[in-house]
Amino acid sequence: MPPASIPIRVDHEACTECRMCYVVCREIDLNAVYVAPEPRHRFEIDPARCLYPGCTACLMYCPAPGSIVEAASGRSLVPPPPDVWTSDRRVPRGIA
Ligand code: SF4
Ligand code: SF4
């Protein structure tokens, strides 16, 4: 059984809305990043679909430091810390 996922979220104070996380997550067919109509069509991460920390694919592509964080602790994941950015988590197993 895979480890339980840890919820992550976009910090809208830091996010530039470049949409790289959205594109990357679509490219690997997980589709956890979506555009929330309210309040301002911002990018959000669906914890029911996101596989973090089993997946970390979007973290290296995000250009805005601090814009993706662990929801509970607020720990910044951009750029990805070394303990998070491990070779077996860059793309979830079974996809690449
Ligand atoms: S960690 Fe993986 S599943 Fe979660 S939003 Fe980023 S690319 Fe999508
Ligand atoms: S990749 Fe980073 S800066 Fe770009 S939309 Fe996603 S969270 Fe925001």
Coordinates of N, CA and C and ligand atoms in Angstrom, one line a residue:
M1 N 0.8 -1.2 0.0 CA 0.0 0.0 0.0 C 0.9 1.2 0.0
P2 N 0.6 2.2 -0.9 CA 1.5 3.4 -0.9 C 1.3 4.3 0.4
P3 N 2.3 5.1 0.7 CA 2.1 5.9 1.9 C 1.0 6.9 1.7
A4 N 0.4 7.3 2.8 CA -0.7 8.3 2.7 C -0.1 9.6 2.2
S5 N -0.9 10.3 1.4 CA -0.4 11.6 0.8 C -0.5 12.7 1.9
I6 N 0.3 13.7 1.7 CA 0.3 14.8 2.6 C -0.3 16.0 1.8
P7 N -1.3 16.7 2.3 CA -1.9 17.8 1.5 C -0.9 18.9 1.3
I8 N -0.8 19.4 0.1 CA 0.0 20.6 -0.2 C -1.0 21.6 -0.8
R9 N -0.5 22.9 -0.8 CA -1.4 23.9 -1.3 C -0.6 25.0 -2.0
V10 N -1.2 25.8 -2.8 CA -0.6 27.0 -3.4 C -0.6 28.2 -2.5
D11 N 0.5 28.8 -2.3 CA 0.5 30.1 -1.5 C 0.3 31.2 -2.5
H12 N -0.8 31.8 -2.4 CA -1.1 32.8 -3.4 C -0.4 34.1 -3.3
E13 N 0.2 34.3 -2.1 CA 1.1 35.5 -1.9 C 2.4 35.4 -2.8
A14 N 2.8 34.2 -3.0 CA 4.1 34.0 -3.8 C 3.8 33.5 -5.2
C15 N 2.7 32.9 -5.5 CA 2.4 32.3 -6.8 C 2.3 33.4 -7.9
T16 N 3.0 33.2 -9.0 CA 2.9 34.2 -10.1 C 1.9 33.8 -11.2
E17 N 1.2 32.7 -10.9 CA 0.1 32.2 -11.8 C 0.7 31.8 -13.2
C18 N 1.9 31.3 -13.2 CA 2.6 30.9 -14.5 C 2.0 29.7 -15.1
R19 N 1.3 28.8 -14.3 CA 0.6 27.6 -14.7 C 1.5 26.4 -14.9
M20 N 2.8 26.5 -14.6 CA 3.6 25.3 -14.8 C 3.2 24.1 -14.0
C21 N 2.7 24.3 -12.8 CA 2.3 23.1 -12.0 C 1.1 22.5 -12.6
Y22 N 0.2 23.3 -13.2 CA -1.0 22.8 -13.9 C -0.6 21.9 -15.1
V23 N 0.3 22.4 -15.9 CA 0.8 21.7 -17.1 C 1.5 20.4 -16.7
V24 N 2.4 20.5 -15.8 CA 3.2 19.3 -15.4 C 2.2 18.2 -14.8
C25 N 1.3 18.6 -14.0 CA 0.4 17.6 -13.4 C -0.5 17.0 -14.4
R26 N -0.9 17.8 -15.4 CA -1.7 17.2 -16.5 C -0.8 16.3 -17.4
E27 N 0.4 16.7 -17.6 CA 1.3 15.9 -18.5 C 1.4 14.4 -17.9
I28 N 1.5 14.3 -16.6 CA 1.6 12.9 -16.0 C 0.2 12.3 -15.7
D29 N -0.8 13.0 -16.1 CA -2.2 12.5 -16.1 C -2.7 12.3 -14.7
L30 N -2.3 13.1 -13.7 CA -2.8 13.1 -12.4 C -3.9 14.2 -12.2
N31 N -3.7 15.3 -12.8 CA -4.7 16.4 -12.9 C -5.2 16.8 -11.5
A32 N -4.2 17.0 -10.6 CA -4.5 17.4 -9.2 C -4.6 18.9 -9.1
V33 N -4.0 19.6 -10.1 CA -4.0 21.1 -10.1 C -5.2 21.6 -10.9
Y34 N -6.0 22.5 -10.4 CA -7.1 23.0 -11.1 C -7.3 24.5 -10.9
V35 N -8.1 25.1 -11.7 CA -8.4 26.5 -11.6 C -9.7 26.6 -10.8
A36 N -9.7 27.3 -9.6 CA -10.9 27.5 -8.8 C -11.6 28.8 -9.3
P37 N -12.8 28.7 -9.7 CA -13.5 29.9 -10.2 C -13.6 31.0 -9.2
E38 N -13.7 30.6 -7.9 CA -13.8 31.6 -6.9 C -12.6 31.5 -5.9
P39 N -12.0 32.6 -5.5 CA -12.5 34.0 -5.7 C -11.9 34.6 -7.0
R40 N -10.8 34.1 -7.5 CA -10.2 34.9 -8.6 C -9.5 33.9 -9.6
H41 N -10.1 32.8 -9.9 CA -9.6 31.9 -10.9 C -8.1 31.6 -10.6
R42 N -7.9 31.2 -9.4 CA -6.5 30.9 -9.0 C -6.2 29.4 -9.1
F43 N -5.0 29.0 -9.2 CA -4.6 27.6 -9.2 C -4.7 27.0 -7.8
E44 N -5.3 25.8 -7.7 CA -5.4 25.1 -6.4 C -5.0 23.7 -6.6
I45 N -4.6 23.0 -5.5 CA -4.2 21.6 -5.6 C -5.3 20.7 -4.9
D46 N -5.8 19.8 -5.6 CA -6.8 18.9 -5.0 C -6.2 17.8 -4.1
P47 N -6.3 17.8 -2.8 CA -5.7 16.8 -2.0 C -6.2 15.4 -2.3
A48 N -7.3 15.3 -2.8 CA -7.9 13.9 -3.2 C -7.2 13.3 -4.4
R49 N -6.5 14.1 -5.2 CA -5.9 13.6 -6.4 C -4.3 13.7 -6.3
C50 N -3.8 14.6 -5.5 CA -2.4 14.8 -5.4 C -1.7 13.7 -4.6
L51 N -0.6 13.2 -5.1 CA 0.1 12.1 -4.5 C 1.3 12.5 -3.7
Y52 N 1.6 13.8 -3.5 CA 2.7 14.2 -2.7 C 2.6 13.5 -1.3
P53 N 3.7 13.0 -0.7 CA 5.1 13.1 -1.2 C 5.5 12.0 -2.2
G54 N 4.6 11.1 -2.6 CA 4.9 10.1 -3.5 C 5.1 10.6 -4.9
C55 N 4.6 11.8 -5.2 CA 4.9 12.6 -6.4 C 5.4 13.9 -6.0
T56 N 6.5 14.4 -6.7 CA 7.0 15.8 -6.5 C 7.2 16.5 -7.8
A57 N 6.6 16.0 -8.9 CA 6.9 16.4 -10.2 C 6.8 17.9 -10.5
C58 N 5.8 18.5 -9.9 CA 5.6 19.9 -10.2 C 6.6 20.9 -9.5
L59 N 7.2 20.4 -8.4 CA 8.0 21.3 -7.5 C 9.2 21.9 -8.2
M60 N 9.9 21.1 -9.0 CA 11.1 21.7 -9.6 C 10.7 22.6 -10.8
Y61 N 9.5 22.5 -11.3 CA 9.2 23.4 -12.4 C 8.6 24.7 -12.0
C62 N 8.2 24.8 -10.7 CA 7.6 26.1 -10.2 C 8.8 27.1 -10.1
P63 N 8.6 28.3 -10.7 CA 9.7 29.3 -10.6 C 9.6 30.2 -9.5
A64 N 8.6 30.2 -8.7 CA 8.3 31.2 -7.6 C 8.6 30.6 -6.2
P65 N 9.7 30.9 -5.6 CA 10.1 30.3 -4.3 C 8.9 30.4 -3.3
G66 N 8.6 29.3 -2.6 CA 7.6 29.4 -1.6 C 6.2 29.3 -2.0
S67 N 5.9 29.1 -3.3 CA 4.6 29.2 -3.8 C 3.8 27.9 -3.7
I68 N 4.5 26.8 -3.4 CA 3.8 25.5 -3.1 C 4.3 25.1 -1.7
V69 N 3.4 24.8 -0.8 CA 3.8 24.6 0.6 C 3.0 23.4 1.1
E70 N 3.5 22.7 2.2 CA 2.8 21.7 2.9 C 1.6 22.4 3.6
A71 N 0.4 22.0 3.5 CA -0.7 22.7 4.0 C -0.7 22.8 5.5
A72 N -0.3 21.8 6.2 CA -0.4 21.8 7.6 C 0.7 22.6 8.3
S73 N 1.9 22.4 7.8 CA 3.1 23.1 8.4 C 3.4 24.4 7.8
G74 N 3.0 24.6 6.5 CA 3.5 25.8 5.8 C 4.9 25.7 5.3
R75 N 5.5 24.5 5.4 CA 6.9 24.3 4.9 C 6.9 24.5 3.4
S76 N 7.9 25.4 3.0 CA 8.0 25.7 1.5 C 8.6 24.4 0.8
L77 N 8.0 24.1 -0.4 CA 8.5 23.0 -1.2 C 9.1 23.5 -2.5
V78 N 9.2 24.8 -2.6 CA 9.8 25.4 -3.9 C 10.9 26.4 -3.4
P79 N 12.2 26.1 -3.8 CA 12.6 24.9 -4.5 C 12.5 23.7 -3.6
P80 N 12.4 22.5 -4.2 CA 12.1 21.3 -3.3 C 13.3 21.0 -2.4
P81 N 13.1 20.8 -1.1 CA 14.2 20.4 -0.2 C 14.7 19.0 -0.6
P82 N 16.0 18.8 -0.3 CA 16.7 17.5 -0.7 C 15.9 16.3 -0.2
D83 N 15.4 16.3 0.9 CA 14.7 15.1 1.5 C 13.4 14.9 0.7
V84 N 12.9 15.9 0.0 CA 11.6 15.7 -0.7 C 11.9 15.3 -2.2
W85 N 13.0 16.0 -2.7 CA 13.3 15.8 -4.2 C 14.2 14.6 -4.4
T86 N 13.7 13.4 -4.1 CA 14.4 12.2 -4.2 C 14.1 11.5 -5.6
S87 N 15.0 10.7 -6.1 CA 14.9 10.2 -7.5 C 13.6 9.4 -7.6
D88 N 13.2 8.7 -6.6 CA 12.0 7.8 -6.7 C 10.7 8.6 -6.6
R89 N 10.8 9.9 -6.3 CA 9.5 10.6 -6.1 C 9.3 11.7 -7.2
R90 N 10.2 11.8 -8.1 CA 10.1 12.9 -9.1 C 8.9 12.7 -10.0
V91 N 8.7 11.5 -10.3 CA 7.4 11.1 -11.1 C 6.9 9.8 -10.4
P92 N 5.7 9.7 -10.1 CA 5.1 8.6 -9.4 C 5.4 7.3 -10.1
R93 N 5.7 6.2 -9.4 CA 6.0 4.9 -9.9 C 4.8 4.5 -10.8
G94 N 5.1 3.8 -11.9 CA 4.0 3.3 -12.7 C 3.6 4.2 -13.8
I95 N 4.1 5.5 -13.7 CA 3.7 6.5 -14.7 C 4.9 6.7 -15.7
A96 N 6.1 6.8 -15.2 CA 7.3 7.0 -16.1 C 8.0 5.6 -16.3
Ligands
SF4_1 S1 2.9 16.8 -6.4 FE1 2.4 15.6 -8.3 S2 0.3 15.0 -8.1 FE2 0.7 16.7 -6.6 S3 0.2 18.6 -7.7 FE3 2.4 18.2 -8.0 S4 2.6 17.1 -10.0 FE4 0.4 17.0 -9.3
SF4_2 S1 4.1 26.7 -10.9 FE1 4.2 27.9 -9.0 S2 4.1 30.0 -9.6 FE2 3.4 28.8 -11.3 S3 1.1 28.6 -11.0 FE3 2.0 26.8 -10.0 S4 2.3 27.5 -7.9 FE4 2.0 29.3 -9.1

